[in-house]
mmCIF file of C-alpha atoms in Angstrom:
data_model
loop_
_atom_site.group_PDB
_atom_site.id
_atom_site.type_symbol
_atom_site.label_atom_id
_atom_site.label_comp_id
_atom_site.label_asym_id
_atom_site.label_seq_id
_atom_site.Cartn_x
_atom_site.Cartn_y
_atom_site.Cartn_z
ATOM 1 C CA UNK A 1 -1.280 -4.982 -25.121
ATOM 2 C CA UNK A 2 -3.591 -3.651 -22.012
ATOM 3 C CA UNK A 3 -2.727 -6.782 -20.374
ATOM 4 C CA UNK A 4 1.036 -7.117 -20.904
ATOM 5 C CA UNK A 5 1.123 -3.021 -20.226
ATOM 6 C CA UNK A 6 -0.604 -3.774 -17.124
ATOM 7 C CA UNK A 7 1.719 -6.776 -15.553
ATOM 8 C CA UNK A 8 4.681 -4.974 -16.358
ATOM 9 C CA UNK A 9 3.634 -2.123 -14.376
ATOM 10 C CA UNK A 10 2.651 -4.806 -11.560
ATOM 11 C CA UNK A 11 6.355 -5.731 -11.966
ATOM 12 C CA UNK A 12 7.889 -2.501 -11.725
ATOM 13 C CA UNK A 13 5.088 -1.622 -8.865
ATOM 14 C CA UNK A 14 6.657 -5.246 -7.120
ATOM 15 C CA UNK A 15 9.937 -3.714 -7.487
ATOM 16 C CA UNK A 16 9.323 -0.897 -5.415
ATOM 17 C CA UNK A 17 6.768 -1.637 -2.861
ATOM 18 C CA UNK A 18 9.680 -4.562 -2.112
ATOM 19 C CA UNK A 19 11.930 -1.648 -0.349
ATOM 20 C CA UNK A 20 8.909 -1.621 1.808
ATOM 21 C CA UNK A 21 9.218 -4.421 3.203
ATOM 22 C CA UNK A 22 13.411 -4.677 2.726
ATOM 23 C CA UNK A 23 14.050 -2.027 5.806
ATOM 24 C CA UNK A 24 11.715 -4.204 8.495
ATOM 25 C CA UNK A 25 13.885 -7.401 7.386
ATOM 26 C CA UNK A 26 17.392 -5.083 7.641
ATOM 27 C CA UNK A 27 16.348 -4.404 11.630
ATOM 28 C CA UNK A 28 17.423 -7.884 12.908
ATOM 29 C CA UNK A 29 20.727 -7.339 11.657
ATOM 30 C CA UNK A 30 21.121 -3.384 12.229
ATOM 31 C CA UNK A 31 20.642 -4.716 16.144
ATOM 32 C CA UNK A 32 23.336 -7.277 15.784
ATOM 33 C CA UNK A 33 25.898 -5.756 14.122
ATOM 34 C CA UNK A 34 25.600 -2.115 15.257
ATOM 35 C CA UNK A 35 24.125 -2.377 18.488
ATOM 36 C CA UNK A 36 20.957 -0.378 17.639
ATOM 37 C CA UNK A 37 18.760 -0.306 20.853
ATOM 38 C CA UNK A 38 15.302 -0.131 20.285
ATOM 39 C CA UNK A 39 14.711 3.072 19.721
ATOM 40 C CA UNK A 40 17.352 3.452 17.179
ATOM 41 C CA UNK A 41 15.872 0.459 15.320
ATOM 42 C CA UNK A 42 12.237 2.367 14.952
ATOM 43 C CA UNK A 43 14.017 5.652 14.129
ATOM 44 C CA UNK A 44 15.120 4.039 11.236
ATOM 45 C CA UNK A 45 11.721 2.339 10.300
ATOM 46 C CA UNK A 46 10.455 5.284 10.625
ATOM 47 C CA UNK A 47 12.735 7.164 8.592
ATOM 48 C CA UNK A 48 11.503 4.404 6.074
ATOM 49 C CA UNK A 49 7.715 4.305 6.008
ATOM 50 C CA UNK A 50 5.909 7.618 8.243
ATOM 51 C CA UNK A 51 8.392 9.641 6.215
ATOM 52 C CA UNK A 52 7.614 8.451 2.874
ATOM 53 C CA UNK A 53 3.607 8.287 3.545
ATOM 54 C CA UNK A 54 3.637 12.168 4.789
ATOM 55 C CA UNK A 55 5.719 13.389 1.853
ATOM 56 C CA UNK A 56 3.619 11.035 -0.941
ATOM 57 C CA UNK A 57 0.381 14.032 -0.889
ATOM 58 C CA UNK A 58 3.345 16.642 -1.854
ATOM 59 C CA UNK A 59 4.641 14.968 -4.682
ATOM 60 C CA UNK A 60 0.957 14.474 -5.751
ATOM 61 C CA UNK A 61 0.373 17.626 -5.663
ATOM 62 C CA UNK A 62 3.447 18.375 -7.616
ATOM 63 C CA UNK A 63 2.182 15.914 -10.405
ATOM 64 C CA UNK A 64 -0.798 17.828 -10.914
ATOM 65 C CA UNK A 65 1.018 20.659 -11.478
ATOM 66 C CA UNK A 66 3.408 19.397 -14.017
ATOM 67 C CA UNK A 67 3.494 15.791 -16.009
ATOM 68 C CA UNK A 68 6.744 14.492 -14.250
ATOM 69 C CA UNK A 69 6.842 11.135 -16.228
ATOM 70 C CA UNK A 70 11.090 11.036 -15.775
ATOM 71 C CA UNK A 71 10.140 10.799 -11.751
ATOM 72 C CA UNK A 72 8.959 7.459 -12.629
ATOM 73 C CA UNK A 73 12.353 5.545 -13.306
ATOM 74 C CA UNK A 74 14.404 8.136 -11.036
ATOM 75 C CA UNK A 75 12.250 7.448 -8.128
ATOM 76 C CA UNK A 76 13.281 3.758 -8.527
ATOM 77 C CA UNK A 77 16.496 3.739 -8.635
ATOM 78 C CA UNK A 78 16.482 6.194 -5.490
ATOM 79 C CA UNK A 79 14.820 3.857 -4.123
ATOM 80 C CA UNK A 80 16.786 1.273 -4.644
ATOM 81 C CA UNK A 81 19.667 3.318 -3.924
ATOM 82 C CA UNK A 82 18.606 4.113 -0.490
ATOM 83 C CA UNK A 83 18.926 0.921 0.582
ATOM 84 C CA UNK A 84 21.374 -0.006 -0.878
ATOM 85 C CA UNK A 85 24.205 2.734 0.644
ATOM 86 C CA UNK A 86 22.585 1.782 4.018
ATOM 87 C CA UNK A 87 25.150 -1.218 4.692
ATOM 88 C CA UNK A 88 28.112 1.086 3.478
ATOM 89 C CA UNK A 89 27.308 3.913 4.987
ATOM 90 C CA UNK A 90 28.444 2.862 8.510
ATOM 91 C CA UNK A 91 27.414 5.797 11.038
ATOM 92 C CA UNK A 92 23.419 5.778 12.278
ATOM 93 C CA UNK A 93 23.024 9.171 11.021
ATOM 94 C CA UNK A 94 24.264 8.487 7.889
ATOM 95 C CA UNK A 95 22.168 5.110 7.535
ATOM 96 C CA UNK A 96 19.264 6.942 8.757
ATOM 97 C CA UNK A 97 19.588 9.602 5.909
ATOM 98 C CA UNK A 98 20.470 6.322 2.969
ATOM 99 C CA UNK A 99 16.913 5.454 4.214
ATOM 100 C CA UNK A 100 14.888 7.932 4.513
ATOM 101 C CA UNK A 101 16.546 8.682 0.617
ATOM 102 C CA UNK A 102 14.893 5.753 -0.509
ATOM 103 C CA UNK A 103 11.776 6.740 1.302
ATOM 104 C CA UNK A 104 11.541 9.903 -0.758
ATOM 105 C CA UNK A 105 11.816 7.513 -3.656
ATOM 106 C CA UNK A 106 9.118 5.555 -2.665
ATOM 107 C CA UNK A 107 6.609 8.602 -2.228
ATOM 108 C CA UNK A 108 8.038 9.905 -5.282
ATOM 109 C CA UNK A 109 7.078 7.072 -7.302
ATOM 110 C CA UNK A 110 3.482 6.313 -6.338
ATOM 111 C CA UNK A 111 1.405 9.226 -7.523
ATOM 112 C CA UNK A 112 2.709 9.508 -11.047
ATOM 113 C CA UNK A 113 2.978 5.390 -11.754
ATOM 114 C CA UNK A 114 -0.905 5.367 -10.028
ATOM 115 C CA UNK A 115 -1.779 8.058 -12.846
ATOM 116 C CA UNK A 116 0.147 6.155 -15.691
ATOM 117 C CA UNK A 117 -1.249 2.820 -14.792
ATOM 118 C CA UNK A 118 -4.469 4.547 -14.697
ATOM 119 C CA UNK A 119 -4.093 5.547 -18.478
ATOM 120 C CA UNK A 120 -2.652 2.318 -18.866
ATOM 121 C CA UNK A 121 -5.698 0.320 -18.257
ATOM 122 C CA UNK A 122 -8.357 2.705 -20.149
ATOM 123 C CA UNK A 123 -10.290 2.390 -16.807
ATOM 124 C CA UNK A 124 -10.236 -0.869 -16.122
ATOM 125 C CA UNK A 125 -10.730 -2.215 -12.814
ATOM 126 C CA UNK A 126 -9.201 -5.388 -13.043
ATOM 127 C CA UNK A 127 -6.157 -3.967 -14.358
ATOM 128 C CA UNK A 128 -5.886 -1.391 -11.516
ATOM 129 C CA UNK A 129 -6.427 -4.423 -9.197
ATOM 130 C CA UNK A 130 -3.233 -6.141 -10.662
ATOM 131 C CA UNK A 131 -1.227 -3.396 -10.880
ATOM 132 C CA UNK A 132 -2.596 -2.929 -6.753
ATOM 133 C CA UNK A 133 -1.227 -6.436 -6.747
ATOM 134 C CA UNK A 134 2.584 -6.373 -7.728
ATOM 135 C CA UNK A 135 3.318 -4.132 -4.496
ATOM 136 C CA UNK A 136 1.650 -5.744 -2.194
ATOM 137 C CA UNK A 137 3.624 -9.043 -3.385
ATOM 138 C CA UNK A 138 6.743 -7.126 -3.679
ATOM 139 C CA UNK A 139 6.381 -6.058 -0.255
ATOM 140 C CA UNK A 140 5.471 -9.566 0.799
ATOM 141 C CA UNK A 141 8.328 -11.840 -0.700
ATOM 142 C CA UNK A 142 11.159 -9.117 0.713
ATOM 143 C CA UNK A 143 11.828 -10.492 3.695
ATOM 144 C CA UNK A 144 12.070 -13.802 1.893
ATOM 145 C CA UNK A 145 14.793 -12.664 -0.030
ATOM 146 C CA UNK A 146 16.558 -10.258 2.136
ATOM 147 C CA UNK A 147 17.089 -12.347 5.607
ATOM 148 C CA UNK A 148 19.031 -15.336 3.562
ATOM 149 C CA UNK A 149 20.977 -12.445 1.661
ATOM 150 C CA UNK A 150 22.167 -10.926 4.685
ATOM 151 C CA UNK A 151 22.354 -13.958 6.754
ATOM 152 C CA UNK A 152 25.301 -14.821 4.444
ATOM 153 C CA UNK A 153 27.323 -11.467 3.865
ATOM 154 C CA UNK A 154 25.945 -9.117 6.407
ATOM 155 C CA UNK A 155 25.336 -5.934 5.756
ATOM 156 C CA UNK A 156 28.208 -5.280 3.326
ATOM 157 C CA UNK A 157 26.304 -6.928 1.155
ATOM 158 C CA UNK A 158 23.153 -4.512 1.104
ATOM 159 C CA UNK A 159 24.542 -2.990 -2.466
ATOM 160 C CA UNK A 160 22.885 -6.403 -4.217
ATOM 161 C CA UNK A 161 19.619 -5.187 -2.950
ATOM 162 C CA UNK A 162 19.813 -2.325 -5.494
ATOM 163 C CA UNK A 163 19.431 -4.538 -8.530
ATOM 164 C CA UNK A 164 15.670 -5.207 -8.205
ATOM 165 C CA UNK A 165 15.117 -1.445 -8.445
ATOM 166 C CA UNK A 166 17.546 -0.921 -11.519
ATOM 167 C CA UNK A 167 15.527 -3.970 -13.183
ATOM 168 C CA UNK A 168 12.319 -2.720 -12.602
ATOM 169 C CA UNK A 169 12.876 0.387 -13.787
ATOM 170 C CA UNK A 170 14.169 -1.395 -17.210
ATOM 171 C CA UNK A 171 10.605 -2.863 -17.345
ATOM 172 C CA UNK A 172 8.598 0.014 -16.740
ATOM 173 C CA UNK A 173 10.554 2.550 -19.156
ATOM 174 C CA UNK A 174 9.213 -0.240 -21.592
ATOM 175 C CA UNK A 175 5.423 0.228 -20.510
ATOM 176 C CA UNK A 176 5.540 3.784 -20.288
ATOM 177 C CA UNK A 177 6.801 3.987 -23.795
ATOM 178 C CA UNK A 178 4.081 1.738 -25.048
ATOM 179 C CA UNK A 179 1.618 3.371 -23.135
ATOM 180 C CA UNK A 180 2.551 6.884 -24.442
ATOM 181 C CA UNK A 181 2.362 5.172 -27.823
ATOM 182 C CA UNK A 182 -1.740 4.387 -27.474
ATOM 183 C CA UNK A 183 -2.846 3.612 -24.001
ATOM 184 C CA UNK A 184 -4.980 7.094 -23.016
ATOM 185 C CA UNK A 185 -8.124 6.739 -24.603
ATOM 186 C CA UNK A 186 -10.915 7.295 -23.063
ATOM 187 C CA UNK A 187 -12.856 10.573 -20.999
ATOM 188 C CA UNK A 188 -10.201 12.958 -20.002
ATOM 189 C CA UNK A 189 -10.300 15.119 -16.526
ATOM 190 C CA UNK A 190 -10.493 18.547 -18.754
ATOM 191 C CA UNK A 191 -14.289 20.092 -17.704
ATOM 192 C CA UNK A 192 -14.748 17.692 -15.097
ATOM 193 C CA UNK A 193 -15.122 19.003 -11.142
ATOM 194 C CA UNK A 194 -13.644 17.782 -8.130
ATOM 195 C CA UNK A 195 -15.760 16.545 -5.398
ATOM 196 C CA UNK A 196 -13.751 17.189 -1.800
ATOM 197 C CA UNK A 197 -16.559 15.964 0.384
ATOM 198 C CA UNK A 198 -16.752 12.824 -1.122
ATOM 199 C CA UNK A 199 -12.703 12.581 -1.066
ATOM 200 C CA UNK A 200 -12.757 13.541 2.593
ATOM 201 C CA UNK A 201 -15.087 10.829 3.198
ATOM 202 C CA UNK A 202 -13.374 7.953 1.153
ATOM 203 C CA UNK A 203 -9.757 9.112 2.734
ATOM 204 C CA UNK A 204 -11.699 8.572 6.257
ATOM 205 C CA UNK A 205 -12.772 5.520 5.693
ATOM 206 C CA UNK A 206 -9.128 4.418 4.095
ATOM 207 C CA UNK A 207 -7.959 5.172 7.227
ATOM 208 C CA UNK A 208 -10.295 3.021 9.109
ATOM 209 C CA UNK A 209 -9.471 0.191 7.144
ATOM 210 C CA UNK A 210 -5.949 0.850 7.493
ATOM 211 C CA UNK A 211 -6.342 0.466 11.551
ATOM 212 C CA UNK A 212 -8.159 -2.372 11.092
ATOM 213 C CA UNK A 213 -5.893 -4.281 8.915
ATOM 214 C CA UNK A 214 -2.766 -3.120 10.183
ATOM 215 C CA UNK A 215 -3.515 -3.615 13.792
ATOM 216 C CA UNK A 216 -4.811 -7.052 13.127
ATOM 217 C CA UNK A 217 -1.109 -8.165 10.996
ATOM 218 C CA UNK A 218 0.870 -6.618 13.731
ATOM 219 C CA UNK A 219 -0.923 -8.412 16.549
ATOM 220 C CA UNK A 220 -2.210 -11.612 15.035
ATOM 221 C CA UNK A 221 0.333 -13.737 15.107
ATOM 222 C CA UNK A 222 0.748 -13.143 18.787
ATOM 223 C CA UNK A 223 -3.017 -13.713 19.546
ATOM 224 C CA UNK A 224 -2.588 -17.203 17.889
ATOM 225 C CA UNK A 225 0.371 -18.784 19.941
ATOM 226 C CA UNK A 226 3.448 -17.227 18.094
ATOM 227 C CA UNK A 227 5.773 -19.717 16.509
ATOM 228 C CA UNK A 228 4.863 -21.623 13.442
ATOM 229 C CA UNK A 229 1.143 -20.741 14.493
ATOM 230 C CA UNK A 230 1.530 -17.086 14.294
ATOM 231 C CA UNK A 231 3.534 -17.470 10.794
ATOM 232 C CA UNK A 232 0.655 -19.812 9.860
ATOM 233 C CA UNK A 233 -1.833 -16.692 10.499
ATOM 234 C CA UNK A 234 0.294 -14.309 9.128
ATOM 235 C CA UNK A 235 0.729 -16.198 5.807
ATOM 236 C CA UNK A 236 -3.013 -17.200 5.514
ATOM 237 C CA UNK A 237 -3.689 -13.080 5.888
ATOM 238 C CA UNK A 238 -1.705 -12.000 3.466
ATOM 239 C CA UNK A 239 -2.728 -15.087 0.900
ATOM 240 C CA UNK A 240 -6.260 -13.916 1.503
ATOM 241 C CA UNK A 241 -5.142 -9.827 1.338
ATOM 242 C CA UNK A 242 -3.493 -11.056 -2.624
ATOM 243 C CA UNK A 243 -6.727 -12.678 -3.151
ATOM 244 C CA UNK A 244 -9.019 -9.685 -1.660
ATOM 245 C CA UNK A 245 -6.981 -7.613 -4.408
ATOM 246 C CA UNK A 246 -8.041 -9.389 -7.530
ATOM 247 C CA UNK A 247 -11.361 -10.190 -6.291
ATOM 248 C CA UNK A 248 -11.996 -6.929 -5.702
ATOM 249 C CA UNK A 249 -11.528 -5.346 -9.227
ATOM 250 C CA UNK A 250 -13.504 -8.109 -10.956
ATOM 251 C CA UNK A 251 -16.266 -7.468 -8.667
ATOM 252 C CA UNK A 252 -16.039 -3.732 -9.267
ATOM 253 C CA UNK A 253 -16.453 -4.623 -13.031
ATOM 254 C CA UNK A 254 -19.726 -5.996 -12.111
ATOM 255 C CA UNK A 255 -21.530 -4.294 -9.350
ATOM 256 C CA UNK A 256 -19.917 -0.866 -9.457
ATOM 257 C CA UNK A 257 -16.463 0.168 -7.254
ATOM 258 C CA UNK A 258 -18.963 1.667 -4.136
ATOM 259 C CA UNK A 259 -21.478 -0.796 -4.237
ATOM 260 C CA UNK A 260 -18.414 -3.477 -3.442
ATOM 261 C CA UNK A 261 -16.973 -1.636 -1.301
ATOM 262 C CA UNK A 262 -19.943 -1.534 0.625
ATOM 263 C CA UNK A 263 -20.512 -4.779 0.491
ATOM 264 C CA UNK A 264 -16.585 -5.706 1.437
ATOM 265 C CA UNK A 265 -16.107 -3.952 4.508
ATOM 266 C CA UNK A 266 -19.905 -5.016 6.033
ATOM 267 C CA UNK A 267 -18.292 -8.989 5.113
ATOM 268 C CA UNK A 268 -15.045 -7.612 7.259
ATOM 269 C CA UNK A 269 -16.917 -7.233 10.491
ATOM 270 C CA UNK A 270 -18.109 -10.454 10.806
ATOM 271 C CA UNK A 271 -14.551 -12.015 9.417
ATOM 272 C CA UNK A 272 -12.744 -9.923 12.270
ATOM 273 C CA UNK A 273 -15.140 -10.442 15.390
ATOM 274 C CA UNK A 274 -14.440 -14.474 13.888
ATOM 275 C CA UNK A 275 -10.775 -13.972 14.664
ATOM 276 C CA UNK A 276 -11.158 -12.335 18.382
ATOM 277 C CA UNK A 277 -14.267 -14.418 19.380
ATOM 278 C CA UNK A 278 -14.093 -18.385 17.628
ATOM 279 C CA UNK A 279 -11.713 -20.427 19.441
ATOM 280 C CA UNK A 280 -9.408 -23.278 17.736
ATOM 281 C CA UNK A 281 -8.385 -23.669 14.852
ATOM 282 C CA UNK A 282 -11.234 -22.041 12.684
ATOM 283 C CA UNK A 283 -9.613 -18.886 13.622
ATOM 284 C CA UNK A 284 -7.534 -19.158 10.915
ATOM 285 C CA UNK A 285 -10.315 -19.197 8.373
ATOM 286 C CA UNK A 286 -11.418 -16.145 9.562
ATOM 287 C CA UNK A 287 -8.072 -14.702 9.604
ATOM 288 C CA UNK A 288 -8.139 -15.689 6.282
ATOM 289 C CA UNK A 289 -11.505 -14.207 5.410
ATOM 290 C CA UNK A 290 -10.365 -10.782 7.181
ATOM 291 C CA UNK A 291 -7.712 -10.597 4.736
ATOM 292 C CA UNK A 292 -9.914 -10.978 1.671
ATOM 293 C CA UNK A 293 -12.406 -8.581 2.870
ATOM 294 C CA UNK A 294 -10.339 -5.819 3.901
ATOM 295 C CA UNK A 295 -8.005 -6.209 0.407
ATOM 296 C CA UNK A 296 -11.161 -6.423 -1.214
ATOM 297 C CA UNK A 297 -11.086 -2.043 -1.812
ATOM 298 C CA UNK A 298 -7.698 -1.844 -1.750
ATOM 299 C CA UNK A 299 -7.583 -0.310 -5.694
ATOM 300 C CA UNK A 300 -10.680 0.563 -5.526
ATOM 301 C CA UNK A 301 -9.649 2.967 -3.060
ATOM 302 C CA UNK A 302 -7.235 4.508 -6.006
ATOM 303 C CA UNK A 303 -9.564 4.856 -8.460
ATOM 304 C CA UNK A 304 -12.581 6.533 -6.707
ATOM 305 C CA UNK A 305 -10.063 8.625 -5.333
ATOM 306 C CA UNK A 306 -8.721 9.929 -8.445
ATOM 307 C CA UNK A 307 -12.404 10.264 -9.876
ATOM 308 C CA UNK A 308 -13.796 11.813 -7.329
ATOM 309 C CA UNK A 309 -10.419 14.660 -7.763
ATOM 310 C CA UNK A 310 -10.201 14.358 -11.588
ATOM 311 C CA UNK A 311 -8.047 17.613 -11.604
ATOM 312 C CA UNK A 312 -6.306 16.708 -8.852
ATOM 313 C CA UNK A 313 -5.502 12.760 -9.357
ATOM 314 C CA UNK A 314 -1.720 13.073 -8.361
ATOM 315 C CA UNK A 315 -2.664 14.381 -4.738
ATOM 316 C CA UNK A 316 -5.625 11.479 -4.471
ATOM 317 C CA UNK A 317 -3.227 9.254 -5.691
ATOM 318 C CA UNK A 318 -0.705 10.533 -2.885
ATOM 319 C CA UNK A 319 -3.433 10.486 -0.348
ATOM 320 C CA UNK A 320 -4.816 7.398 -1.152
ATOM 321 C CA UNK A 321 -1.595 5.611 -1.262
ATOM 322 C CA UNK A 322 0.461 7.457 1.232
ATOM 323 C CA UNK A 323 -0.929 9.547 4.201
ATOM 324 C CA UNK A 324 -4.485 7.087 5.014
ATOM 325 C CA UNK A 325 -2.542 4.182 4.942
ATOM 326 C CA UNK A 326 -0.042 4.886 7.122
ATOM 327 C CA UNK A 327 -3.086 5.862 9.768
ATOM 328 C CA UNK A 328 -3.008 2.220 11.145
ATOM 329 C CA UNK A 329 0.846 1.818 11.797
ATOM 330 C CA UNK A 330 0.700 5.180 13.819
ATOM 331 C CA UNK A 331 -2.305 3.632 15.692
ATOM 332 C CA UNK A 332 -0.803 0.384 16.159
ATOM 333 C CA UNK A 333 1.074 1.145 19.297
ATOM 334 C CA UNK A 334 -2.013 2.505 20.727
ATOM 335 C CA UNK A 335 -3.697 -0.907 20.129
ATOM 336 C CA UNK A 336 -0.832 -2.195 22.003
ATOM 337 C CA UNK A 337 -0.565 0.039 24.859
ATOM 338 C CA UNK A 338 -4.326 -1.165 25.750
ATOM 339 C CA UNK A 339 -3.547 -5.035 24.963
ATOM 340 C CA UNK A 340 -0.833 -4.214 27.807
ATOM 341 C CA UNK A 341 -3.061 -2.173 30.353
ATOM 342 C CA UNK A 342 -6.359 -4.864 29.871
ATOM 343 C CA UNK A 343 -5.348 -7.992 27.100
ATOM 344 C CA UNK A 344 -4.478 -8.858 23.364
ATOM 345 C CA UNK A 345 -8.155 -9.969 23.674
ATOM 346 C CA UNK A 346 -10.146 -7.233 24.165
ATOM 347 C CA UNK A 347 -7.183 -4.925 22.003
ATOM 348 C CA UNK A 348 -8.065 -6.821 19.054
ATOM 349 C CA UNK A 349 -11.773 -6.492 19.615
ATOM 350 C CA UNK A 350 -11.450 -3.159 19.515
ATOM 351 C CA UNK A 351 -10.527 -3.290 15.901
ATOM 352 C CA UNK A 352 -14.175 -4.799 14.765
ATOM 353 C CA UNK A 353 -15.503 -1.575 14.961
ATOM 354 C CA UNK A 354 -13.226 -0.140 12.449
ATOM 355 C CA UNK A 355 -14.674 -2.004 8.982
ATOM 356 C CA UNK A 356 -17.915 -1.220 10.807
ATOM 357 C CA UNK A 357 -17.520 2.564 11.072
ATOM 358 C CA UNK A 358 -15.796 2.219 7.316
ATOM 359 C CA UNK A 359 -19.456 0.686 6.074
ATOM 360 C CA UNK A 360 -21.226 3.202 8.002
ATOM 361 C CA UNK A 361 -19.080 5.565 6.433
ATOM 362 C CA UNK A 362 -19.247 4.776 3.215
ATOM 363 C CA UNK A 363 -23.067 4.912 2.560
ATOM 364 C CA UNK A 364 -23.295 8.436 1.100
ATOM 365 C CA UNK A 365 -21.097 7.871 -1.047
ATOM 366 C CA UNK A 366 -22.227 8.305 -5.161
ATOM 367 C CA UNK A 367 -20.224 6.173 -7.512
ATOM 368 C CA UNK A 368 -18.603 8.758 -10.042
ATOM 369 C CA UNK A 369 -17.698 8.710 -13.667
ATOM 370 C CA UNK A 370 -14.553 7.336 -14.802
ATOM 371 C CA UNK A 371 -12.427 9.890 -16.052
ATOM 372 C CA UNK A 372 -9.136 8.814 -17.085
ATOM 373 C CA UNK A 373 -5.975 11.298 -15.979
#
């Protein structure tokens, strides 16, 4: 039952992380049939991702305060709904508000599903690492479905996207019933204390993996030629960010969630400097190996965060994944105002330092008891 609990979660997880990635793929055709210059076009990604990152602490914070399990399936269908009033809605502002609505949903959603697949998997890392899992794919395979969708009926046709929200919801009011039938046993957060310092410290070092990683997908496919080269890279980073995921919760099981993230992010500074400094065609190996290592703590992240705030899990859970990973798409134009002042070169190299300063980081840091929310 932990195992089917768990994938249906992934699902519903897939489901909404997908909007993420939905509003990128929507740009292309907001520019051709509206006009959007370029500014317009990031005022509505904006709308879309900053928005929703900023806002996902608050509703943590309101989750601590009250068990809000109804926000679950509401926050997915807003989501869902979002997006899908954009094509309708016709004006900018208007669009701009349809998406920043399903922004909301997508903050909305995160802290209270990160707490119930928490309980869902009694603690387990591997499960945490799956449920990690279903949004990054969701986010991964949107464009896939969205561009051929669109490419056919335009953006009249943007209603259709609402249907993977309305099904995932379906699938997750399932697992939340069957987890509220038997899936919270285990060392509760009543008694325990909430270590800040240590919180601090893991949110900084989030947010240096987040520049790293971030800057590195944005720019990558560039560095390598563009074309079917750069897709090439892209695809290989995200195949190796999937893998990074999994990997990383089964060797959390093992050796303990600090001791591999340690252990990750000194195996990510090697694995980046490989992509800025070996010519050829190996660089896609270490493209490749960049992915894994910097996916590696991905859910790890999640679940030291809520141990180290036991009575606070809904804010780490906002924090963790909301405001420090959104650090490295606000950095990313900084990246590339230096690749255009010096070169994409020496831009990139800049971003070894981050897993670096993320190990360095990460040292003092004591792994803490589970304690289930």
């Amino acid at each position: 039952m932990r195992i089917n609990r768990m994938g249906v979660l992934a699902a519903g997880h897939a489901s909404v992380d997908f909007y993420q990635g939905v509003v990128p793929a929507m740009v292309p055709f907001l520019v051709a049939e509206r006009h959007y210059g370029y500014v317009a076009a990031s005022g509505i990604v904006l709308a879309a991702t900053l928005l929703s990152s900023v806002v996902q602490p608050l509703f943590g914070a309101i989750a601590d305060r009250w068990r809000l399990g109804w926000l679950i399936p509401v926050s997915m269908l807003v989501t869902g709904l979002g997006v899908g009033l954009a094509g309708p809605a016709g004006s900018y502002p208007l669009t701009w508000l349809a998406i920043a609505l399903s922004g909301l949903g997508v903050a909305a959603y995160h802290p209270e599903s990160a707490r119930l697949a928490r309980a869902a998997s009694q603690g387990s890392h591997v499960g945490m690492s799956w449920f990690s899992l279903g949004g990054n794919l969701g986010f991964a395979v949107a464009p896939l479905m969205v561009t051929p969708l669109l490419a056919w009926g335009g953006l009249a046709v943007s209603p259709l996207l609402a249907v993977p929200a309305v099904l995932g919801c379906l699938v997750t009011v399932v697992a939340m019933r069957s987890v509220g039938r038997g899936g919270g046993a285990g060392r509760t957060r009543e008694g325990a204390r909430d270590d800040w310092a240590a919180f601090v410290r893991l949110a900084l070092v989030m947010g240096l993996r987040s520049v790293g990683y971030i800057g590195l997908s944005t720019f990558v496919a560039l560095y390598v030629g563009g074309g079917a080269a750069g897709a090439v890279a892209l695809f290989v980073q995200f195949a190796g960010g999937a893998a990074g995921t999994i990997l990383g919760g089964r060797l959390a099981t093992r050796y303990g969630r600090v001791r591999t993230l340690r252990l990750a992010y000194a195996a990510a500074v090697p694995a980046v400097a490989g992509v800025v400094l070996v010519p050829g065609p190996a660089v896609f190996l270490f493209v490749a190996a960049a992915g894994v290592a910097l996916y590696v703590p991905f859910s790890l992240h999640v679940t030291l965060g809520q141990d180290y705030l036991p009575r606070h899990a809904g804010t780490a859970s906002g924090v963790t994944l909301g405001l420090a990973v959104s650090v490295g798409g606000v950095a990313s134009p900084l990246i590339g105002a230096l690749a255009e002042a010096t070169s994409l070169r020496l831009a990139l190299a800049t971003l070894i330092v981050m897993p670096l300063l993320a190990w360095f980081l990460s040292r003092p840091l004591k792994e803490p008891a589970i304690v289930l929310p």
